[in-house]
Short mmCIF file of C-alpha atoms in Angstrom, two decimals:
data_model
loop_
_atom_site.label_atom_id
_atom_site.label_comp_id
_atom_site.label_asym_id
_atom_site.label_seq_id
_atom_site.Cartn_x
_atom_site.Cartn_y
_atom_site.Cartn_z
CA MET A 1 0.00 0.00 0.00
CA ARG A 2 1.19 3.50 -0.84
CA VAL A 3 1.95 5.84 2.05
CA VAL A 4 -0.60 8.63 1.78
CA ASP A 5 0.44 12.23 1.51
CA GLU A 6 -0.66 15.06 3.74
CA PRO A 7 -4.23 16.14 2.93
CA ILE A 8 -4.54 18.56 0.04
CA GLU A 9 -6.46 21.69 1.01
CA LEU A 10 -9.22 22.36 -1.49
CA ASP A 11 -10.45 25.84 -2.35
CA ASP A 12 -12.80 27.50 -4.82
CA ASP A 13 -11.15 25.60 -7.69
CA ILE A 14 -13.19 22.51 -6.79
CA ILE A 15 -16.27 24.55 -7.70
CA GLN A 16 -15.15 26.93 -10.46
CA ASP A 17 -12.67 24.64 -12.27
CA PRO A 18 -13.21 21.09 -11.05
CA HIS A 19 -12.00 19.31 -14.17
CA ALA A 20 -8.48 20.77 -13.98
CA LEU A 21 -8.31 19.92 -10.29
CA TYR A 22 -9.45 16.32 -10.69
CA ARG A 23 -7.13 15.82 -13.65
CA ALA A 24 -4.19 16.84 -11.46
CA LEU A 25 -5.40 14.71 -8.54
CA ARG A 26 -5.77 11.60 -10.68
CA GLU A 27 -2.17 11.97 -11.82
CA GLU A 28 -1.05 11.93 -8.18
CA GLY A 29 -3.49 9.26 -7.06
CA PRO A 30 -7.24 8.70 -7.62
CA VAL A 31 -7.90 8.40 -3.87
CA ARG A 32 -6.28 10.83 -1.49
CA PRO A 33 -6.95 12.70 1.76
CA ALA A 34 -8.25 16.23 1.41
CA ILE A 35 -9.59 19.14 3.41
CA MET A 36 -12.89 20.34 1.99
CA PRO A 37 -13.56 24.10 1.58
CA ARG A 38 -15.52 24.20 4.86
CA GLY A 39 -12.77 22.37 6.78
CA LEU A 40 -13.96 18.75 6.85
CA ARG A 41 -11.19 16.17 6.43
CA VAL A 42 -12.18 13.48 3.93
CA TRP A 43 -10.85 11.00 1.42
CA LEU A 44 -11.56 12.41 -2.03
CA VAL A 45 -12.07 9.97 -4.90
CA SER A 46 -11.55 11.20 -8.48
CA GLY A 47 -10.83 8.00 -10.43
CA TYR A 48 -13.58 6.12 -12.29
CA ALA A 49 -12.75 2.55 -11.22
CA GLU A 50 -12.31 3.58 -7.59
CA ALA A 51 -15.49 5.68 -7.60
CA LYS A 52 -17.62 2.92 -9.07
CA ALA A 53 -16.27 0.40 -6.57
CA LEU A 54 -16.79 2.62 -3.53
CA LEU A 55 -20.29 3.75 -4.54
CA ALA A 56 -21.41 0.11 -4.28
CA ASP A 57 -19.23 -0.95 -1.33
CA PRO A 58 -21.28 -1.99 1.74
CA ARG A 59 -18.30 -1.10 3.95
CA LEU A 60 -19.22 2.53 3.29
CA SER A 61 -22.26 3.64 5.27
CA LYS A 62 -24.69 6.50 4.69
CA ASP A 63 -26.51 6.19 8.02
CA ALA A 64 -27.45 9.77 8.97
CA ASN A 65 -27.29 9.33 12.76
CA ARG A 66 -23.89 7.65 12.76
CA ALA A 67 -22.54 10.18 10.28
CA GLN A 68 -23.69 13.03 12.51
CA GLN A 69 -22.03 11.46 15.54
CA LEU A 70 -18.78 11.03 13.63
CA PHE A 71 -18.97 14.59 12.39
CA GLU A 72 -19.52 15.97 15.89
CA THR A 73 -16.59 13.90 17.18
CA ARG A 74 -14.40 15.41 14.48
CA LEU A 75 -15.69 18.87 15.27
CA THR A 76 -14.89 18.50 18.97
CA ALA A 77 -11.43 17.11 18.25
CA THR A 78 -10.54 20.12 16.11
CA GLY A 79 -11.93 22.63 18.59
CA GLY A 80 -14.90 23.51 16.41
CA THR A 81 -18.34 24.47 17.60
CA GLY A 82 -21.74 23.70 16.24
CA GLY A 83 -24.43 21.17 16.75
CA ASP A 84 -27.31 19.69 14.89
CA ASP A 85 -30.39 21.70 14.08
CA PRO A 86 -33.65 19.80 14.73
CA SER A 87 -35.08 20.93 11.38
CA GLY A 88 -31.97 19.84 9.52
CA SER A 89 -32.16 16.49 11.29
CA LEU A 90 -35.79 16.08 10.26
CA LEU A 91 -34.95 16.68 6.60
CA ARG A 92 -31.86 14.45 6.68
CA HIS A 93 -33.47 11.11 7.54
CA HIS A 94 -34.41 9.93 4.06
CA MET A 95 -33.43 6.95 1.94
CA LEU A 96 -30.33 8.63 0.49
CA ASN A 97 -28.96 8.84 4.04
CA SER A 98 -29.75 5.31 5.15
CA ASP A 99 -28.46 1.76 4.81
CA PRO A 100 -30.35 -1.51 4.33
CA PRO A 101 -32.80 -2.62 5.59
CA ASP A 102 -34.21 0.90 6.11
CA HIS A 103 -33.05 2.02 2.68
CA THR A 104 -34.65 -1.01 1.05
CA ARG A 105 -37.99 -0.36 2.72
CA LEU A 106 -38.02 3.36 1.92
CA ARG A 107 -36.95 2.99 -1.69
CA LYS A 108 -39.51 0.29 -2.39
CA LEU A 109 -42.28 2.77 -1.61
CA VAL A 110 -41.26 5.19 -4.37
CA ASN A 111 -39.71 2.90 -7.00
CA LYS A 112 -42.96 2.35 -8.90
CA ALA A 113 -43.52 6.07 -9.34
CA PHE A 114 -40.22 6.48 -11.20
CA THR A 115 -39.93 3.46 -13.47
CA ALA A 116 -39.24 4.22 -17.14
CA ARG A 117 -42.72 3.02 -18.07
CA THR A 118 -44.46 5.14 -15.43
CA VAL A 119 -42.39 8.21 -16.26
CA ALA A 120 -43.11 7.81 -19.98
CA ARG A 121 -46.77 8.57 -19.25
CA LEU A 122 -45.68 12.03 -18.11
CA ARG A 123 -44.26 12.93 -21.53
CA PRO A 124 -47.36 14.78 -22.87
CA ARG A 125 -47.52 16.99 -19.77
CA ILE A 126 -43.77 17.63 -19.85
CA GLU A 127 -44.05 18.61 -23.52
CA GLN A 128 -46.94 20.95 -22.74
CA ILE A 129 -45.06 22.69 -19.92
CA THR A 130 -41.96 22.96 -22.13
CA ASP A 131 -43.86 24.55 -25.01
CA GLU A 132 -45.54 27.07 -22.72
CA LEU A 133 -42.19 28.10 -21.23
CA LEU A 134 -40.61 28.39 -24.68
CA ASP A 135 -43.48 30.64 -25.79
CA SER A 136 -42.53 33.00 -22.99
CA VAL A 137 -38.82 32.77 -23.86
CA ALA A 138 -39.61 33.56 -27.50
CA ALA A 139 -41.64 36.61 -26.54
CA ARG A 140 -38.69 38.03 -24.60
CA GLY A 141 -35.77 36.98 -26.78
CA ARG A 142 -33.15 37.75 -24.12
CA VAL A 143 -33.42 35.71 -20.90
CA ASP A 144 -31.59 33.94 -18.12
CA LEU A 145 -32.29 30.43 -19.40
CA LEU A 146 -32.13 28.99 -15.89
CA ASP A 147 -34.81 31.31 -14.52
CA ALA A 148 -36.99 31.26 -17.62
CA PHE A 149 -36.76 27.60 -18.59
CA ALA A 150 -34.39 25.17 -16.85
CA TYR A 151 -35.79 25.80 -13.37
CA PRO A 152 -39.57 26.13 -13.91
CA LEU A 153 -39.86 22.98 -16.03
CA PRO A 154 -38.67 20.37 -13.48
CA ILE A 155 -40.05 22.19 -10.44
CA THR A 156 -43.49 22.24 -12.07
CA VAL A 157 -43.27 18.54 -12.93
CA ILE A 158 -42.14 17.37 -9.49
CA CYS A 159 -44.59 19.63 -7.66
CA GLU A 160 -47.47 18.31 -9.75
CA LEU A 161 -46.29 14.76 -9.11
CA LEU A 162 -46.14 15.37 -5.36
CA GLY A 163 -49.33 17.43 -5.26
CA ILE A 164 -47.86 20.78 -4.18
CA PRO A 165 -50.14 23.70 -5.10
CA GLU A 166 -48.71 26.16 -7.63
CA ALA A 167 -49.14 29.13 -5.32
CA GLU A 168 -46.87 27.50 -2.73
CA ARG A 169 -43.83 26.80 -4.94
CA GLY A 170 -42.25 30.23 -4.88
CA ASP A 171 -39.91 29.73 -1.91
CA PHE A 172 -38.59 26.31 -2.88
CA ARG A 173 -35.78 27.53 -5.11
CA GLU A 174 -34.43 29.87 -2.45
CA TRP A 175 -34.63 27.20 0.25
CA SER A 176 -33.07 24.56 -2.00
CA ASN A 177 -30.21 26.81 -3.09
CA THR A 178 -29.43 27.69 0.51
CA LEU A 179 -29.53 24.08 1.69
CA LEU A 180 -27.27 22.81 -1.11
CA ASN A 181 -24.83 25.70 -1.40
CA SER A 182 -21.81 26.27 0.84
CA GLY A 183 -23.15 29.34 2.62
CA PRO A 184 -23.30 30.49 6.27
CA ALA A 185 -24.61 27.97 8.81
CA ASP A 186 -27.29 30.38 10.05
CA ASP A 187 -28.74 30.68 6.55
CA PHE A 188 -28.76 26.89 6.25
CA HIS A 189 -30.63 26.47 9.53
CA ASP A 190 -33.18 29.14 8.59
CA ALA A 191 -33.87 27.46 5.25
CA ALA A 192 -34.08 24.02 6.92
CA ARG A 193 -36.63 25.31 9.42
CA SER A 194 -38.72 26.89 6.69
CA MET A 195 -38.62 23.80 4.49
CA ALA A 196 -39.33 21.41 7.38
CA GLY A 197 -42.20 23.54 8.66
CA TYR A 198 -43.83 23.74 5.26
CA LEU A 199 -43.47 20.03 4.50
CA THR A 200 -44.74 19.01 7.96
CA ALA A 201 -47.88 21.04 7.37
CA LEU A 202 -48.22 19.65 3.83
CA VAL A 203 -48.00 16.05 5.03
CA ALA A 204 -50.64 16.79 7.66
CA ALA A 205 -52.90 18.30 4.98
CA LYS A 206 -52.47 15.24 2.74
CA ARG A 207 -53.38 13.00 5.66
CA ALA A 208 -56.53 14.99 6.39
CA ALA A 209 -57.60 15.36 2.76
CA PRO A 210 -55.74 13.06 0.34
CA THR A 211 -55.53 14.04 -3.33
CA GLN A 212 -54.42 12.15 -6.45
CA ASP A 213 -50.66 12.52 -6.07
CA LEU A 214 -47.55 10.67 -4.94
CA LEU A 215 -47.27 12.34 -1.54
CA SER A 216 -50.88 11.45 -0.67
CA ASP A 217 -50.12 7.88 -1.74
CA LEU A 218 -47.10 7.76 0.57
CA VAL A 219 -49.14 9.15 3.48
CA HIS A 220 -51.88 6.60 2.81
CA VAL A 221 -49.40 3.73 2.68
CA SER A 222 -47.89 4.78 6.00
CA ASP A 223 -51.34 4.97 7.57
CA GLU A 224 -51.86 1.34 6.60
CA GLY A 225 -48.89 0.32 8.66
CA ASP A 226 -46.13 0.26 6.07
CA GLN A 227 -43.79 1.82 8.63
CA LEU A 228 -43.33 5.27 7.13
CA SER A 229 -43.23 7.47 10.20
CA PRO A 230 -44.31 11.14 10.08
CA GLU A 231 -40.63 12.11 10.21
CA GLU A 232 -39.80 9.78 7.32
CA LEU A 233 -42.64 11.25 5.28
CA VAL A 234 -41.29 14.78 5.70
CA ALA A 235 -37.76 13.66 4.83
CA MET A 236 -39.01 11.71 1.80
CA ALA A 237 -40.97 14.71 0.55
CA PHE A 238 -37.86 16.86 0.98
CA LEU A 239 -35.65 14.43 -0.93
CA LEU A 240 -38.10 13.98 -3.80
CA LEU A 241 -38.78 17.70 -4.06
CA VAL A 242 -35.15 18.86 -4.01
CA ALA A 243 -33.54 15.99 -5.91
CA GLY A 244 -36.52 15.93 -8.28
CA HIS A 245 -35.72 19.35 -9.69
CA GLU A 246 -32.10 20.22 -8.84
CA THR A 247 -30.57 17.50 -11.00
CA THR A 248 -32.63 18.42 -14.05
CA VAL A 249 -32.17 22.19 -13.69
CA ASN A 250 -28.43 21.74 -13.82
CA LEU A 251 -28.54 19.03 -16.48
CA ILE A 252 -30.44 21.33 -18.84
CA GLY A 253 -28.30 24.39 -18.08
CA ASN A 254 -24.99 22.53 -18.31
CA SER A 255 -26.04 20.83 -21.55
CA VAL A 256 -26.94 24.11 -23.24
CA LEU A 257 -23.66 25.68 -22.13
CA ALA A 258 -21.70 22.67 -23.42
CA LEU A 259 -23.39 22.97 -26.83
CA LEU A 260 -22.78 26.71 -27.02
CA ARG A 261 -19.10 26.11 -26.23
CA HIS A 262 -18.91 23.37 -28.87
CA PRO A 263 -20.75 24.67 -31.95
CA ASP A 264 -19.71 21.66 -34.03
CA GLN A 265 -21.62 19.39 -31.64
CA LEU A 266 -24.59 21.76 -31.64
CA ALA A 267 -24.62 21.61 -35.45
CA ALA A 268 -24.40 17.81 -35.41
CA LEU A 269 -27.35 17.56 -33.03
CA ARG A 270 -29.43 19.98 -35.09
CA ALA A 271 -28.62 17.99 -38.25
CA ASP A 272 -29.63 14.68 -36.69
CA PRO A 273 -32.14 14.98 -33.81
CA SER A 274 -32.14 11.18 -33.46
CA LEU A 275 -28.81 11.63 -31.65
CA LEU A 276 -30.56 13.33 -28.74
CA PRO A 277 -31.03 10.39 -26.32
CA GLY A 278 -27.36 9.47 -26.63
CA ALA A 279 -26.38 13.13 -26.45
CA VAL A 280 -28.14 13.44 -23.09
CA GLU A 281 -25.94 10.62 -21.79
CA GLU A 282 -22.88 12.46 -23.10
CA PHE A 283 -23.98 15.68 -21.40
CA LEU A 284 -24.37 13.72 -18.15
CA ARG A 285 -20.84 12.39 -18.53
CA PHE A 286 -19.21 15.57 -19.79
CA GLU A 287 -20.70 18.16 -17.41
CA GLY A 288 -22.92 16.28 -15.01
CA PRO A 289 -25.27 18.01 -12.53
CA ILE A 290 -23.64 16.54 -9.40
CA ASN A 291 -20.03 17.25 -8.52
CA ILE A 292 -19.43 15.24 -5.33
CA ALA A 293 -21.90 12.58 -4.22
CA THR A 294 -23.46 12.82 -0.77
CA LEU A 295 -21.42 11.86 2.28
CA ARG A 296 -20.30 8.33 3.09
CA PHE A 297 -18.06 6.96 5.84
CA THR A 298 -16.12 3.75 6.31
CA VAL A 299 -17.28 1.26 8.93
CA GLU A 300 -14.04 -0.73 8.62
CA PRO A 301 -10.71 -0.30 6.82
CA VAL A 302 -11.24 -0.30 3.05
CA PRO A 303 -8.35 -1.04 0.66
CA ILE A 304 -8.95 0.77 -2.62
CA GLY A 305 -6.44 1.23 -5.40
CA ASP A 306 -3.01 1.47 -3.78
CA VAL A 307 -4.19 2.99 -0.48
CA GLU A 308 -6.21 1.87 2.51
CA ILE A 309 -8.87 4.14 3.95
CA PRO A 310 -9.10 3.58 7.72
CA ALA A 311 -12.35 2.97 9.56
CA ASN A 312 -14.52 5.94 10.57
CA GLU A 313 -13.31 8.17 7.75
CA PHE A 314 -15.51 10.32 5.54
CA VAL A 315 -15.34 9.51 1.82
CA MET A 316 -16.35 11.95 -0.89
CA VAL A 317 -16.78 10.48 -4.38
CA SER A 318 -16.56 12.95 -7.26
CA LEU A 319 -18.94 11.96 -10.04
CA VAL A 320 -17.68 14.84 -12.18
CA GLY A 321 -14.11 13.65 -11.66
CA ALA A 322 -14.83 10.00 -12.40
CA ASN A 323 -16.69 10.85 -15.60
CA ARG A 324 -13.62 12.61 -17.05
CA ASP A 325 -11.20 9.76 -16.26
CA GLY A 326 -9.23 8.93 -19.40
CA GLU A 327 -8.73 5.37 -18.16
CA ARG A 328 -12.45 4.81 -18.79
CA PHE A 329 -13.41 7.35 -21.46
CA PRO A 330 -11.14 8.04 -24.47
CA GLU A 331 -10.51 11.76 -24.95
CA PRO A 332 -12.54 12.49 -21.80
CA ASP A 333 -12.39 16.28 -22.15
CA ARG A 334 -13.93 16.22 -25.62
CA LEU A 335 -17.71 16.59 -25.99
CA ASP A 336 -18.95 14.05 -28.52
CA VAL A 337 -22.71 13.65 -28.96
CA THR A 338 -22.07 10.47 -30.99
CA ARG A 339 -20.05 8.81 -28.20
CA PRO A 340 -21.44 5.36 -27.33
CA ALA A 341 -23.79 5.89 -24.42
CA GLY A 342 -23.43 4.26 -21.05
CA GLY A 343 -20.98 3.79 -18.26
CA HIS A 344 -21.03 7.25 -16.71
CA LEU A 345 -21.66 7.71 -13.01
CA ALA A 346 -23.68 10.94 -13.16
CA PHE A 347 -26.62 9.26 -11.40
CA GLY A 348 -24.40 7.29 -9.03
CA HIS A 349 -24.05 3.51 -8.83
CA GLY A 350 -25.23 0.70 -6.58
CA ILE A 351 -28.21 0.73 -4.25
CA HIS A 352 -28.28 4.54 -4.11
CA TYR A 353 -28.48 4.97 -7.89
CA CYS A 354 -30.77 7.94 -8.51
CA VAL A 355 -34.39 6.78 -8.40
CA GLY A 356 -35.41 9.79 -10.50
CA ALA A 357 -32.97 9.11 -13.35
CA PRO A 358 -35.69 8.14 -15.88
CA LEU A 359 -37.58 11.38 -15.14
CA ALA A 360 -34.43 13.53 -15.42
CA ARG A 361 -33.53 11.90 -18.75
CA LEU A 362 -37.01 12.43 -20.16
CA GLU A 363 -37.22 16.05 -19.04
CA ALA A 364 -33.79 16.81 -20.49
CA GLU A 365 -34.59 15.11 -23.78
CA VAL A 366 -37.85 16.99 -24.20
CA ALA A 367 -36.41 20.31 -23.04
CA LEU A 368 -33.30 20.24 -25.20
CA GLY A 369 -35.04 18.83 -28.26
CA ARG A 370 -37.79 21.43 -28.24
CA LEU A 371 -35.40 24.27 -27.40
CA LEU A 372 -33.19 23.50 -30.40
CA ASP A 373 -36.18 22.95 -32.66
CA ARG A 374 -37.81 26.22 -31.61
CA PHE A 375 -34.79 28.53 -31.94
CA PRO A 376 -32.41 28.36 -34.92
CA VAL A 377 -30.12 30.76 -33.07
CA ILE A 378 -29.10 30.47 -29.40
CA GLU A 379 -26.18 32.57 -28.21
CA LEU A 380 -24.59 33.48 -24.91
CA ASP A 381 -25.55 37.00 -23.86
CA GLY A 382 -22.43 38.62 -22.45
CA ASP A 383 -18.87 37.63 -21.60
CA PRO A 384 -18.55 33.84 -21.20
CA GLY A 385 -15.76 34.46 -18.70
CA GLU A 386 -18.27 36.01 -16.31
CA LEU A 387 -20.28 32.81 -15.92
CA ARG A 388 -19.96 31.44 -12.40
CA TRP A 389 -20.75 28.05 -10.93
CA ARG A 390 -22.85 27.77 -7.79
CA GLU A 391 -20.96 27.77 -4.49
CA SER A 392 -21.58 24.12 -3.79
CA THR A 393 -19.45 21.00 -3.77
CA LEU A 394 -22.59 18.89 -4.21
CA VAL A 395 -24.41 20.36 -7.19
CA HIS A 396 -22.56 21.34 -10.36
CA GLY A 397 -24.61 24.07 -11.95
CA LEU A 398 -24.44 27.67 -13.05
CA ASN A 399 -25.72 30.68 -11.13
CA THR A 400 -27.13 32.15 -14.34
CA LEU A 401 -27.10 31.37 -18.06
CA PRO A 402 -27.95 34.56 -19.99
CA VAL A 403 -28.81 33.86 -23.64
CA VAL A 404 -30.28 35.51 -26.69
CA VAL A 405 -32.61 33.40 -28.84
CA ARG A 406 -34.29 33.97 -32.18
#
């Protein structure tokens, strides 16, 4: 086993220029200790083979309670201060932060709602929403494509699926951005309280007066003794709501930016729209919507590559890094909409593979296809060098994407 180096201290480069950073890290070693921008010591994984293996390794746990205890132990040891927020704890206990058998039970309850066949039935409604949004974009001509299109499409779809009234969707983007970005702790706790309070009331309303939607179905199932507690219902609603739109917002925005930066690939896709399903897979690989997957920790020593990660260590797996590994993908930094699809880790791997992947793929395919069909000209509006990525090590998405269309 290789003797590990001192942890590398990560800064804003992991957000604003992750590909250059991961390229350099892979040359030194695809698994290495690092200090995250907010001070947490972790093992950062940037190689494809190592990432795929660790994402499916049962020796890595995602149990929220144990992770919090380990985090607080680390915080105390380094002289830090803090403590859990009850609202944050309420939102955290969902299937993405659990191990079997709890994970198995929770995921089973939502799997049927997100199968490829079930999601396919949503296509007409997704197309309708897309066309209405593009009508508004066309009327304006100059827009922030995230605000005008990439955000309202998936948030409308997931809110309709969950049964969230239109008038009550306005605060979700602000709460979600705050919870996923690397901002001040006080802002995080405020957003967590607001989100938890709203979802607690919504679950209670669905219990009192069920409607034809997924959240009402989940409440009804729990009332029949299928072991979904009130806390689990709130956490599940949070996960489905946030994950159900964040991934697709960034997938659409990142895909459009990639095409605008590679006009030859934009021309190829316009010339042959049948390439679109495969192109979506290439966009996921090339500039995926998730930078570093959610937190894991080792429950025993884990040999991986030429190092051994000790027990009780946090592990951060970079999906963006793995998907640009030249050992797996030839010419990894080249966008190629004709590249054979498959193999990327943009939706994760193993038991925590994104349950909403079929919905994200469908929304992206409809959105991008209709956007390109509607507007012969799409151009960046302003200096490309001024584009900034969101201050988050989790999501990989732009703050804004100003464009001109005609």
